[in-house]
Amino acid sequence: QVQLVESGGGLVQPGGSLGLSCAISTNIFSMRLMGWFRQAPGKQRELVATIISGGNTAYADSVKGRFTIYRDNAKNTVYLQMNNLKPEDTAVYYCHAQRSGGIYWGQGTQVTVSS
């Protein structure tokens, strides 16, 4: 069973930075796509950023220029660096992975942006 374990959430002031990490329990190269989604209270889960096996990345318009997704293949880990955080970035952030025949989610980590 593939497991995704997230870490790095917390409370940060507006304009601050926070980094999330997602460790996957299998070879990261077996996943054709990994990414981050988020869900704010009362809202649907939405895509934040993705990185495919070839290394190309994609971002939601709301985070472009502020968030960066990257991976460390040797550590089987995907990261999300979040800069210039805004209150509207407050949400539970979920790590996500896909491969042929399987879709996987982490347990979620809370990010709160507040003064």
PDB file of C-alpha atoms in Angstrom:
ATOM      1  CA  GLN A   1       0.000   0.000   0.000  1.00  0.00           C
ATOM      2  CA  VAL A   2       1.407   3.368  -1.016  1.00  0.00           C
ATOM      3  CA  GLN A   3       1.558   5.951   1.762  1.00  0.00           C
ATOM      4  CA  LEU A   4       2.065   9.688   1.550  1.00  0.00           C
ATOM      5  CA  VAL A   5       3.231  11.396   4.730  1.00  0.00           C
ATOM      6  CA  GLU A   6       3.054  15.172   4.878  1.00  0.00           C
ATOM      7  CA  SER A   7       4.777  17.535   7.265  1.00  0.00           C
ATOM      8  CA  GLY A   8       5.513  21.207   7.639  1.00  0.00           C
ATOM      9  CA  GLY A   9       2.183  22.909   8.171  1.00  0.00           C
ATOM     10  CA  GLY A  10       1.574  25.526  10.810  1.00  0.00           C
ATOM     11  CA  LEU A  11       0.703  29.128  11.581  1.00  0.00           C
ATOM     12  CA  VAL A  12       2.393  31.956   9.720  1.00  0.00           C
ATOM     13  CA  GLN A  13       1.787  35.682   9.396  1.00  0.00           C
ATOM     14  CA  PRO A  14       0.696  37.237   6.100  1.00  0.00           C
ATOM     15  CA  GLY A  15       3.715  37.755   3.878  1.00  0.00           C
ATOM     16  CA  GLY A  16       5.579  34.925   5.525  1.00  0.00           C
ATOM     17  CA  SER A  17       6.890  31.654   4.147  1.00  0.00           C
ATOM     18  CA  LEU A  18       6.288  28.008   4.895  1.00  0.00           C
ATOM     19  CA  GLY A  19       7.507  24.753   3.390  1.00  0.00           C
ATOM     20  CA  LEU A  20       5.603  21.497   3.125  1.00  0.00           C
ATOM     21  CA  SER A  21       7.060  18.084   2.427  1.00  0.00           C
ATOM     22  CA  CYS A  22       5.492  14.820   1.287  1.00  0.00           C
ATOM     23  CA  ALA A  23       7.390  11.572   1.641  1.00  0.00           C
ATOM     24  CA  ILE A  24       6.140   8.687  -0.490  1.00  0.00           C
ATOM     25  CA  SER A  25       6.632   5.088   0.629  1.00  0.00           C
ATOM     26  CA  THR A  26       7.615   3.830  -2.805  1.00  0.00           C
ATOM     27  CA  ASN A  27       9.910   4.789  -5.660  1.00  0.00           C
ATOM     28  CA  ILE A  28       8.910   8.293  -6.706  1.00  0.00           C
ATOM     29  CA  PHE A  29       9.633   7.399 -10.329  1.00  0.00           C
ATOM     30  CA  SER A  30       6.699   4.960 -10.249  1.00  0.00           C
ATOM     31  CA  MET A  31       4.368   7.976 -10.020  1.00  0.00           C
ATOM     32  CA  ARG A  32       3.500   9.757 -13.236  1.00  0.00           C
ATOM     33  CA  LEU A  33       2.283  12.801 -11.307  1.00  0.00           C
ATOM     34  CA  MET A  34       2.584  14.206  -7.824  1.00  0.00           C
ATOM     35  CA  GLY A  35       1.066  17.359  -6.498  1.00  0.00           C
ATOM     36  CA  TRP A  36      -0.566  19.402  -3.792  1.00  0.00           C
ATOM     37  CA  PHE A  37      -4.223  20.210  -3.337  1.00  0.00           C
ATOM     38  CA  ARG A  38      -5.882  22.290  -0.643  1.00  0.00           C
ATOM     39  CA  GLN A  39      -9.290  22.581   0.923  1.00  0.00           C
ATOM     40  CA  ALA A  40     -10.499  25.594   2.856  1.00  0.00           C
ATOM     41  CA  PRO A  41     -13.494  25.411   5.209  1.00  0.00           C
ATOM     42  CA  GLY A  42     -16.735  25.325   3.245  1.00  0.00           C
ATOM     43  CA  LYS A  43     -14.956  25.056  -0.092  1.00  0.00           C
ATOM     44  CA  GLN A  44     -14.127  22.279  -2.500  1.00  0.00           C
ATOM     45  CA  ARG A  45     -10.676  20.774  -2.701  1.00  0.00           C
ATOM     46  CA  GLU A  46      -8.633  22.590  -5.337  1.00  0.00           C
ATOM     47  CA  LEU A  47      -5.416  21.980  -7.206  1.00  0.00           C
ATOM     48  CA  VAL A  48      -2.413  23.988  -6.042  1.00  0.00           C
ATOM     49  CA  ALA A  49       0.562  22.602  -7.959  1.00  0.00           C
ATOM     50  CA  THR A  50       1.705  19.481  -9.794  1.00  0.00           C
ATOM     51  CA  ILE A  51       4.959  17.975 -10.991  1.00  0.00           C
ATOM     52  CA  ILE A  52       5.068  15.166 -13.513  1.00  0.00           C
ATOM     53  CA  SER A  53       7.627  12.431 -13.912  1.00  0.00           C
ATOM     54  CA  GLY A  54       9.481  14.423 -16.568  1.00  0.00           C
ATOM     55  CA  GLY A  55       9.838  17.315 -14.166  1.00  0.00           C
ATOM     56  CA  ASN A  56       7.392  19.781 -15.699  1.00  0.00           C
ATOM     57  CA  THR A  57       5.373  21.764 -13.189  1.00  0.00           C
ATOM     58  CA  ALA A  58       1.997  23.498 -13.204  1.00  0.00           C
ATOM     59  CA  TYR A  59       0.352  25.905 -10.774  1.00  0.00           C
ATOM     60  CA  ALA A  60      -3.024  27.352  -9.956  1.00  0.00           C
ATOM     61  CA  ASP A  61      -3.235  30.983 -11.035  1.00  0.00           C
ATOM     62  CA  SER A  62      -3.760  32.043  -7.437  1.00  0.00           C
ATOM     63  CA  VAL A  63      -0.315  30.775  -6.374  1.00  0.00           C
ATOM     64  CA  LYS A  64       1.819  31.408  -9.459  1.00  0.00           C
ATOM     65  CA  GLY A  65       4.954  33.316  -8.617  1.00  0.00           C
ATOM     66  CA  ARG A  66       4.555  32.606  -4.892  1.00  0.00           C
ATOM     67  CA  PHE A  67       4.627  28.791  -4.594  1.00  0.00           C
ATOM     68  CA  THR A  68       7.206  26.361  -5.935  1.00  0.00           C
ATOM     69  CA  ILE A  69       6.830  22.594  -6.209  1.00  0.00           C
ATOM     70  CA  TYR A  70       9.942  20.465  -6.501  1.00  0.00           C
ATOM     71  CA  ARG A  71      11.123  16.997  -5.634  1.00  0.00           C
ATOM     72  CA  ASP A  72      14.126  15.137  -4.284  1.00  0.00           C
ATOM     73  CA  ASN A  73      14.213  11.824  -6.104  1.00  0.00           C
ATOM     74  CA  ALA A  74      16.802  10.328  -3.775  1.00  0.00           C
ATOM     75  CA  LYS A  75      14.520  10.974  -0.800  1.00  0.00           C
ATOM     76  CA  ASN A  76      11.279  10.050  -2.597  1.00  0.00           C
ATOM     77  CA  THR A  77       9.914  13.374  -1.406  1.00  0.00           C
ATOM     78  CA  VAL A  78       7.983  16.223  -2.977  1.00  0.00           C
ATOM     79  CA  TYR A  79       8.056  19.706  -1.516  1.00  0.00           C
ATOM     80  CA  LEU A  80       5.937  22.829  -1.719  1.00  0.00           C
ATOM     81  CA  GLN A  81       7.671  26.086  -0.876  1.00  0.00           C
ATOM     82  CA  MET A  82       5.128  28.810  -0.148  1.00  0.00           C
ATOM     83  CA  ASN A  83       6.218  32.446  -0.078  1.00  0.00           C
ATOM     84  CA  ASN A  84       4.329  35.700   0.403  1.00  0.00           C
ATOM     85  CA  LEU A  85       1.481  33.813   2.028  1.00  0.00           C
ATOM     86  CA  LYS A  86      -1.950  35.387   2.178  1.00  0.00           C
ATOM     87  CA  PRO A  87      -4.900  34.747   4.512  1.00  0.00           C
ATOM     88  CA  GLU A  88      -6.745  33.156   1.591  1.00  0.00           C
ATOM     89  CA  ASP A  89      -4.053  30.473   1.454  1.00  0.00           C
ATOM     90  CA  THR A  90      -5.390  29.124   4.747  1.00  0.00           C
ATOM     91  CA  ALA A  91      -6.487  25.536   4.181  1.00  0.00           C
ATOM     92  CA  VAL A  92      -5.679  21.905   4.763  1.00  0.00           C
ATOM     93  CA  TYR A  93      -3.036  20.944   2.218  1.00  0.00           C
ATOM     94  CA  TYR A  94      -3.036  17.429   0.801  1.00  0.00           C
ATOM     95  CA  CYS A  95      -0.297  15.612  -1.025  1.00  0.00           C
ATOM     96  CA  HIS A  96      -1.457  13.670  -4.079  1.00  0.00           C
ATOM     97  CA  ALA A  97       0.099  11.037  -6.309  1.00  0.00           C
ATOM     98  CA  GLN A  98      -1.027   9.160  -9.397  1.00  0.00           C
ATOM     99  CA  ARG A  99       0.185   6.151 -11.296  1.00  0.00           C
ATOM    100  CA  SER A 100      -1.447   3.713 -13.652  1.00  0.00           C
ATOM    101  CA  GLY A 101      -4.154   2.006 -11.624  1.00  0.00           C
ATOM    102  CA  GLY A 102      -3.771   4.074  -8.494  1.00  0.00           C
ATOM    103  CA  ILE A 103      -4.517   7.448  -6.938  1.00  0.00           C
ATOM    104  CA  TYR A 104      -3.175   8.278  -3.500  1.00  0.00           C
ATOM    105  CA  TRP A 105      -3.680  11.000  -0.896  1.00  0.00           C
ATOM    106  CA  GLY A 106      -1.890  12.089   2.219  1.00  0.00           C
ATOM    107  CA  GLN A 107      -3.640  12.762   5.499  1.00  0.00           C
ATOM    108  CA  GLY A 108      -3.452  16.535   5.118  1.00  0.00           C
ATOM    109  CA  THR A 109      -1.611  19.256   6.992  1.00  0.00           C
ATOM    110  CA  GLN A 110      -3.100  22.536   8.215  1.00  0.00           C
ATOM    111  CA  VAL A 111      -1.710  25.834   6.989  1.00  0.00           C
ATOM    112  CA  THR A 112      -3.061  28.950   8.690  1.00  0.00           C
ATOM    113  CA  VAL A 113      -2.113  32.437   7.548  1.00  0.00           C
ATOM    114  CA  SER A 114      -3.124  34.988  10.127  1.00  0.00           C
ATOM    115  CA  SER A 115      -1.800  37.955  12.041  1.00  0.00           C
TER     116      SER A 115
END
